[in-house]
PDB file of C-alpha atoms in Angstrom:
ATOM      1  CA  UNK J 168      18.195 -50.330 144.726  1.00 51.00           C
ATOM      2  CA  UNK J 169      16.378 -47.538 142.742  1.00 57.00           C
ATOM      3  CA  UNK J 170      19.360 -45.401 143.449  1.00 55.00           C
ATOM      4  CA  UNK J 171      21.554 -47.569 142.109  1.00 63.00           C
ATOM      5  CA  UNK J 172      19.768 -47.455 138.696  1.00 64.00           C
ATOM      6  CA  UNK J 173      21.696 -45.634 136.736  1.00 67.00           C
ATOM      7  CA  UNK J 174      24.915 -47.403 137.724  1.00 69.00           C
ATOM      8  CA  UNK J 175      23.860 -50.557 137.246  1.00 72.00           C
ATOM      9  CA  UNK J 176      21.743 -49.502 133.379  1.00 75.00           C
ATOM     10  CA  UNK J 177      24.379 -47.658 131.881  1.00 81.00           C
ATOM     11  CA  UNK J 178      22.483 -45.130 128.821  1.00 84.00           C
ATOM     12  CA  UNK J 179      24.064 -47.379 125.597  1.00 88.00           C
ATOM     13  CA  UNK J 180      21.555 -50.188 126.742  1.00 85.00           C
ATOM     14  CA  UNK J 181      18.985 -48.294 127.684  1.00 83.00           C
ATOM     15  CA  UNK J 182      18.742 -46.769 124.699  1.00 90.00           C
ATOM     16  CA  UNK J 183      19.159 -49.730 122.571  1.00 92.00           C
ATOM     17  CA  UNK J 184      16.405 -51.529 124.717  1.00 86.00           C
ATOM     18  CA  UNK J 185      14.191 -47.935 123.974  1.00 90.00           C
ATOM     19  CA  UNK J 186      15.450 -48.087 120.160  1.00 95.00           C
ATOM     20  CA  UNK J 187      14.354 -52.022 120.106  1.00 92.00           C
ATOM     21  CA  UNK J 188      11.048 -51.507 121.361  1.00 88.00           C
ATOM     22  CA  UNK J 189       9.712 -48.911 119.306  1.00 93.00           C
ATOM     23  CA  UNK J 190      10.934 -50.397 116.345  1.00 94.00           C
ATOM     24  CA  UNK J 191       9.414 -53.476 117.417  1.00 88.00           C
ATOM     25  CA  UNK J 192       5.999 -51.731 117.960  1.00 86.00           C
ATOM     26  CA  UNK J 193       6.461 -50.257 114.555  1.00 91.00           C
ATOM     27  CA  UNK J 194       6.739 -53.002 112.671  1.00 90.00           C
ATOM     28  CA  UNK J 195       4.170 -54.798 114.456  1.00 86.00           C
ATOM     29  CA  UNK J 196       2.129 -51.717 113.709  1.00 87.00           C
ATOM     30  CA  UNK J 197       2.757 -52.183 110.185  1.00 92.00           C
ATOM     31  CA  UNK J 198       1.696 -55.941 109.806  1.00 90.00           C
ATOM     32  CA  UNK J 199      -1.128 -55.440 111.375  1.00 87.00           C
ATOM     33  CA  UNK J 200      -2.501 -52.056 109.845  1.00 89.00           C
ATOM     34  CA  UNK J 201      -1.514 -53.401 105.771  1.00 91.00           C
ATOM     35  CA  UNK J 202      -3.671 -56.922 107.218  1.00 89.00           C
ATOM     36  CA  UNK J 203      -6.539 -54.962 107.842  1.00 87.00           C
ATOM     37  CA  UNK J 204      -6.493 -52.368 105.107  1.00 87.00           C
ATOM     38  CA  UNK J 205      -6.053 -55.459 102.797  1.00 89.00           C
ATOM     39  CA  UNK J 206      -9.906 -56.887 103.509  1.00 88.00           C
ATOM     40  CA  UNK J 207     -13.060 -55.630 101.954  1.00 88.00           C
ATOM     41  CA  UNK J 208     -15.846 -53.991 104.073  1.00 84.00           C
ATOM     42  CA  UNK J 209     -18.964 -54.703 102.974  1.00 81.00           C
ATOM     43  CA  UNK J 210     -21.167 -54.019 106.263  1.00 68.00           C
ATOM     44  CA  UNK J 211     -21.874 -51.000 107.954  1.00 74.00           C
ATOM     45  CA  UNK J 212     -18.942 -48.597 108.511  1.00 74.00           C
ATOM     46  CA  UNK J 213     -19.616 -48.170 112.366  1.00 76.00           C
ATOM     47  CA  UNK J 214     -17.597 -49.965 115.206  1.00 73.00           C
ATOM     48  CA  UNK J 215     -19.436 -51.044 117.652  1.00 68.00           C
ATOM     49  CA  UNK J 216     -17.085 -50.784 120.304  1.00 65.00           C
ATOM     50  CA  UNK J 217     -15.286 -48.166 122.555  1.00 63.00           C
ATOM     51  CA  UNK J 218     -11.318 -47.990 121.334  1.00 65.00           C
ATOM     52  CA  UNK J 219     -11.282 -48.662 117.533  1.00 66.00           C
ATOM     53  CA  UNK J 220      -9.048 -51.711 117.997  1.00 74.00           C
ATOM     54  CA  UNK J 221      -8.190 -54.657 115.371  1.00 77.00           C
ATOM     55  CA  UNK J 222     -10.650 -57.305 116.860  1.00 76.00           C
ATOM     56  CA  UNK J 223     -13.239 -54.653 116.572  1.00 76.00           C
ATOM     57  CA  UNK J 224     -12.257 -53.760 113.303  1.00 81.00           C
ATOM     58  CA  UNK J 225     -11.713 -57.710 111.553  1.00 81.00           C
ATOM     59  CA  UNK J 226     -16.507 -58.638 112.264  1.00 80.00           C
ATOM     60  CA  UNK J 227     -17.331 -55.878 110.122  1.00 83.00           C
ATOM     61  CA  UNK J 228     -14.537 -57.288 107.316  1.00 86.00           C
ATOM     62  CA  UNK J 229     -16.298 -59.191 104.401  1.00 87.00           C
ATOM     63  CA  UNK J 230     -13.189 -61.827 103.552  1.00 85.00           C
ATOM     64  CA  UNK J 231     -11.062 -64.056 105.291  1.00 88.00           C
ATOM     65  CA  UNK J 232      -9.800 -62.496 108.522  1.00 86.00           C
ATOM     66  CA  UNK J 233      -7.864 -65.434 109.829  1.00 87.00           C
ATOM     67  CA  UNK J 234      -4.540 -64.329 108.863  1.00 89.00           C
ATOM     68  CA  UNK J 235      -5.045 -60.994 110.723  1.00 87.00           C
ATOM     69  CA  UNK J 236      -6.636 -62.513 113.439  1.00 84.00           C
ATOM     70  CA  UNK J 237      -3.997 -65.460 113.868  1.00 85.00           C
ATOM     71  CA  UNK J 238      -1.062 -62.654 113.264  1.00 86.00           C
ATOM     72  CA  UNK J 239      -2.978 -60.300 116.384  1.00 82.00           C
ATOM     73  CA  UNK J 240      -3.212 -63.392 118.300  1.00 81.00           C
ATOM     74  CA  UNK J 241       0.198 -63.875 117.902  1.00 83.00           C
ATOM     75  CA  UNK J 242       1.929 -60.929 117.902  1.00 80.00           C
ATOM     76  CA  UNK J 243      -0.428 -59.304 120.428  1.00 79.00           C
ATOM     77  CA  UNK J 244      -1.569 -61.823 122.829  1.00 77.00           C
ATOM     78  CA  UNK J 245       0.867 -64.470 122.742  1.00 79.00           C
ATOM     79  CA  UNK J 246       3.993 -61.780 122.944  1.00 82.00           C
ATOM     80  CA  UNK J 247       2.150 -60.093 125.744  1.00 82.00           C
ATOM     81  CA  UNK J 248       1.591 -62.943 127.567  1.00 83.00           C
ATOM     82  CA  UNK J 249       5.335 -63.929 127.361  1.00 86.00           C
ATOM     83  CA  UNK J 250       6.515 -60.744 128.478  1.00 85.00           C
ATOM     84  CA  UNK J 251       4.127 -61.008 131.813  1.00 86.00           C
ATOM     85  CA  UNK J 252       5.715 -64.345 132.345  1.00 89.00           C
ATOM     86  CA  UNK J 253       9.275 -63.323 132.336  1.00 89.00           C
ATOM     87  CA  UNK J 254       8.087 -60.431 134.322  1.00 88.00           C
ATOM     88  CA  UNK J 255       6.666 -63.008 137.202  1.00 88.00           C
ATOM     89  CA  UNK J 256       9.474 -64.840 136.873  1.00 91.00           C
ATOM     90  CA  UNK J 257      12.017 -61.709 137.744  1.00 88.00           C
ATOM     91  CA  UNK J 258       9.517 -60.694 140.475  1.00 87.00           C
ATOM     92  CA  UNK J 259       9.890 -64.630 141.884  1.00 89.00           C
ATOM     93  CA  UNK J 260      13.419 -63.946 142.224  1.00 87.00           C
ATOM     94  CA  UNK J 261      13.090 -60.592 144.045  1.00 87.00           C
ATOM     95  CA  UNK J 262       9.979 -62.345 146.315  1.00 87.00           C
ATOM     96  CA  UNK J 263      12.989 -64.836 147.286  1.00 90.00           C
ATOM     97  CA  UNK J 264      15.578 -62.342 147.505  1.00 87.00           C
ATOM     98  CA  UNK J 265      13.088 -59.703 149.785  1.00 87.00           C
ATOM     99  CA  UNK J 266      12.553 -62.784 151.831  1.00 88.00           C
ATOM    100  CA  UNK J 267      15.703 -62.486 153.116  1.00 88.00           C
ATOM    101  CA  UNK J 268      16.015 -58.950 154.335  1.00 86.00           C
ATOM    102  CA  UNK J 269      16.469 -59.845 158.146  1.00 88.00           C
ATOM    103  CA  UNK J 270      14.445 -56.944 159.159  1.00 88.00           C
ATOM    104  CA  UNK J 271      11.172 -56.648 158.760  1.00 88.00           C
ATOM    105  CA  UNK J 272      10.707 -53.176 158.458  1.00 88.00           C
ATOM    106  CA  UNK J 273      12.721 -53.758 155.213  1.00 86.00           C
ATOM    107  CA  UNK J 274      10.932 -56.556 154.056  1.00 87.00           C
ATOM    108  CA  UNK J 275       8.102 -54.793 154.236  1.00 88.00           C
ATOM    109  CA  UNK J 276       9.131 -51.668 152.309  1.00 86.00           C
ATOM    110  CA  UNK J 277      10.292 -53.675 149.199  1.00 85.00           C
ATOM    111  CA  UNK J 278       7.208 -55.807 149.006  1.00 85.00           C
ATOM    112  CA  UNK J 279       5.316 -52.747 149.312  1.00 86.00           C
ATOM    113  CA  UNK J 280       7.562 -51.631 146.323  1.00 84.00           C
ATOM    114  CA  UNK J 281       7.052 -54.388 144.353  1.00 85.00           C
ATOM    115  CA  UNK J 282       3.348 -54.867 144.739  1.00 86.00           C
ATOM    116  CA  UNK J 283       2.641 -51.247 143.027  1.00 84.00           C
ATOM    117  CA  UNK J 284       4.854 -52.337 140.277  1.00 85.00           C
ATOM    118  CA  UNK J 285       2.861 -55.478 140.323  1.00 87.00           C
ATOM    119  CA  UNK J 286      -0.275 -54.049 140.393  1.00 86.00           C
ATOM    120  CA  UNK J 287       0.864 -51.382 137.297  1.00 84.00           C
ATOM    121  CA  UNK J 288       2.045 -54.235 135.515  1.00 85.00           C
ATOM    122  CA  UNK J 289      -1.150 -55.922 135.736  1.00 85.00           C
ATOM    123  CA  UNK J 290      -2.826 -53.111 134.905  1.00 84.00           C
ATOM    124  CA  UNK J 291      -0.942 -52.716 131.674  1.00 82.00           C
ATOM    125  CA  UNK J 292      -0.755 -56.266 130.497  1.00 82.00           C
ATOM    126  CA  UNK J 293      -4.307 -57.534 131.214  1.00 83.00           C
ATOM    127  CA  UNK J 294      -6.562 -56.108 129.389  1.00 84.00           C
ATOM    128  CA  UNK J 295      -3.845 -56.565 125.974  1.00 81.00           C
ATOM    129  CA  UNK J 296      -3.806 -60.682 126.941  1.00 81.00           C
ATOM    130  CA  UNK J 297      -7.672 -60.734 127.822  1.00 82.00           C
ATOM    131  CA  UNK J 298      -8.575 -58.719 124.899  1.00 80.00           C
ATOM    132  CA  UNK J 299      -6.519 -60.444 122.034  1.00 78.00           C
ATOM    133  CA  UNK J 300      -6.574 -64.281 123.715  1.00 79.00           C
ATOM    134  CA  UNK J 301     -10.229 -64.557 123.795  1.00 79.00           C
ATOM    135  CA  UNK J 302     -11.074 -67.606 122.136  1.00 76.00           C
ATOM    136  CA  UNK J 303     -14.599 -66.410 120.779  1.00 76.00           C
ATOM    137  CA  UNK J 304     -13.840 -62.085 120.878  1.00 73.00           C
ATOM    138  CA  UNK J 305     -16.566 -60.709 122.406  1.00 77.00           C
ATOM    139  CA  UNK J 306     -17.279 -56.939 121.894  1.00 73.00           C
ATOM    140  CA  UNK J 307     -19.477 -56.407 125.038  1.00 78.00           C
ATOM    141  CA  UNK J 308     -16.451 -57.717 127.528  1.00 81.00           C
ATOM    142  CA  UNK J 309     -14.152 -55.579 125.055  1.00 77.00           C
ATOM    143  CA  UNK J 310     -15.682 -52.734 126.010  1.00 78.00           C
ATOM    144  CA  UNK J 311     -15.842 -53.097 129.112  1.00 83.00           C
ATOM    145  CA  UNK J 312     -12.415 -53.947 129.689  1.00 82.00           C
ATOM    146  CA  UNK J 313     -11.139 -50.640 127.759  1.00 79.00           C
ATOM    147  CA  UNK J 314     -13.432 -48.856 129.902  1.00 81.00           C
ATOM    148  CA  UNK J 315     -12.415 -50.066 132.712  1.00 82.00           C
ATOM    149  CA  UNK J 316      -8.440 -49.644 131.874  1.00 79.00           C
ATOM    150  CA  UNK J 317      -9.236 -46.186 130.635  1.00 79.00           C
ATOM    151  CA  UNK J 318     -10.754 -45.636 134.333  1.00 82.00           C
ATOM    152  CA  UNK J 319      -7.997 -47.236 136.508  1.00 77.00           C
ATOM    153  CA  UNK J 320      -4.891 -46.027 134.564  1.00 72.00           C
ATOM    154  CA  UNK J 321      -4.177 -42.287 135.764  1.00 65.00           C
TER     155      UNK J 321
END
């Protein structure tokens, strides 16, 4: 019950949850940025790719990459792709719950609900888990992905 919300999240969580997840970004942030100003460049300066990004950034690199790239796989793709399970998982429980609404005006209403959260959900997540879980990166279908997210997200 979106009504409900407020009752049910009282603000001390919420804003520990908020406080959590920015620092969380932060220090991921961090890791990631000190990896990658850590290597030597040696090639040409340009990226080659539309959202300067760390797998766009790690090809033009001279050294060894493969703690960046195992610490973006990680922290990036494997924690995203966690987060969309638990997410399908909570949304299994409200698919079972929404199934049974007796009316099906009402169960029609909250799947409606839950598809646009679905949908937003995918649109946030996928690109982050195709992007960083590609097992041979690809700069062409990188592109084209953050095009393509840059177009469908309002």
């Amino acid at each position: 019950y979106p009504l409900r919300y407020m009752v049910i999240m009282n603000h001390r969580v919420c804003s520990i949850l908020a406080t959590g997840t920015w620092m969380g970004g932060c220090v991921h942030a961090i890791i990631l940025t000190s990896l990658t100003f850590q290597l030597t460049y040696c090639a040409s300066n340009e990226v080659d790719y539309y959202f300067c990004d760390i797998p766009a950034v790690l090809p033009l690199a001279c050294g060894d990459t493969s703690l960046a790239q195992r610490v973006g796989f990680t922290n990036v793709g494997l924690l995203s792709l966690i987060c969309f399970f638990l997410i399908l998982v909570s949304y299994t429980h409200i698919g079972i719950s929404i199934s049974k609404i007796r009316s099906a005006e009402g169960r029609q209403r909250a799947f409606s609900t839950c598809s646009a959260h679905i949908t937003a959900i995918l649109c946030a997540y996928g690109p982050v888990i195709i992007i960083y879980l590609q097992p041979n990166p690809s700069a062409l279908l990188g592109a084209i992905i953050q095009i393509l997210n840059n177009l469908v997200t309002p």
